[in-house]
C-alpha cells in the first residue's frame, strides 16, 4: 500500500499543471513556473500524507524524507508531461509523412 502515494502525488501534480496551463494559456511566460510549482505542491502533498498516514509514504521515517519523496514525485510529473508530449508528437509526425 505504501507505493500508492507516489503515483497519487504524480497524478495530482500533473493535473494541477494541466489546469494551470488552461487558466494561464494567454500568458505562456508563466509556463516556466510549472516545474517549480509542481515540486512545491508535491512536497506539500508528501508532508500531508506523512502527517495523516505515515505508512503510506514509501518508508519515510521523518517529515524530511516525506518532503523529499513528495518533491521528487511532483517534479516527475513534468517529466511525465514531456514523455506524453513527445510520444504524441512522434506519432503525429509519422501520420503526417504517410
XYZ file of C-alpha atoms in Angstrom:
98
model
C 0.000 0.000 0.000
C 2.919 2.362 0.610
C 3.732 2.540 -3.112
C 0.384 4.174 -3.895
C 1.379 7.608 -2.582
C 3.978 8.335 -5.283
C 1.647 7.824 -8.283
C -1.107 9.730 -6.480
C 1.183 12.722 -5.914
C 2.389 12.491 -9.522
C -1.152 12.438 -10.927
C -2.341 15.312 -8.727
C 0.648 17.430 -9.752
C 0.178 16.538 -13.431
C -3.485 17.554 -13.320
C -2.554 20.759 -11.464
C -0.035 21.625 -14.213
C -2.591 20.998 -16.953
C -5.170 23.188 -15.168
C -2.506 25.870 -14.714
C -1.837 25.811 -18.472
C -5.538 26.200 -19.257
C -6.012 29.063 -16.801
C -2.917 30.952 -17.965
C -2.962 29.999 -21.655
C -2.639 33.661 -22.651
C 0.492 34.107 -20.519
C 2.899 31.452 -21.767
C 5.773 33.082 -19.871
C 4.208 31.700 -16.685
C 4.632 28.146 -18.006
C 8.271 28.362 -16.850
C 6.964 28.278 -13.277
C 5.247 24.906 -13.666
C 8.217 22.684 -12.654
C 8.761 24.738 -9.510
C 5.055 24.833 -8.644
C 4.513 21.085 -9.065
C 7.624 20.388 -6.982
C 6.300 22.593 -4.180
C 2.847 21.021 -4.454
C 4.407 17.555 -4.382
C 6.377 18.443 -1.259
C 3.247 19.725 0.463
C 1.328 16.588 -0.508
C 4.187 14.397 0.736
C 4.089 16.118 4.123
C 0.284 15.924 4.300
C 0.314 12.209 3.535
C 3.040 11.646 6.119
C 1.115 13.576 8.785
C -2.171 11.789 8.105
C -0.953 8.242 7.248
C 2.814 7.866 7.652
C 2.752 4.249 6.488
C 1.537 5.316 3.037
C 4.609 7.322 2.050
C 7.368 4.896 0.986
C 9.327 4.108 4.168
C 9.540 7.767 5.169
C 10.880 7.812 8.712
C 10.522 11.542 9.211
C 8.923 14.610 7.684
C 12.074 15.489 5.694
C 12.026 12.151 3.895
C 8.335 12.650 3.136
C 9.087 16.147 1.818
C 11.829 14.807 -0.459
C 9.648 11.973 -1.755
C 6.868 14.485 -2.454
C 9.174 16.921 -4.254
C 10.619 14.180 -6.451
C 7.140 12.812 -7.205
C 5.863 16.284 -8.082
C 8.867 17.052 -10.278
C 8.444 13.750 -12.097
C 5.021 14.934 -13.256
C 6.845 17.412 -15.510
C 8.872 14.535 -16.952
C 5.677 12.557 -17.485
C 4.205 15.520 -19.342
C 7.225 15.674 -21.645
C 7.107 11.930 -22.323
C 3.432 12.133 -23.277
C 4.069 15.218 -25.421
C 6.972 13.563 -27.256
C 5.038 10.335 -27.848
C 2.141 12.190 -29.422
C 4.500 14.436 -31.363
C 6.257 11.407 -32.845
C 3.003 9.659 -33.736
C 1.674 12.837 -35.406
C 4.886 13.207 -37.417
C 4.624 9.614 -38.619
C 0.976 10.118 -39.624
C 1.797 13.348 -41.473
C 4.549 11.740 -43.530
C 2.344 8.915 -44.783
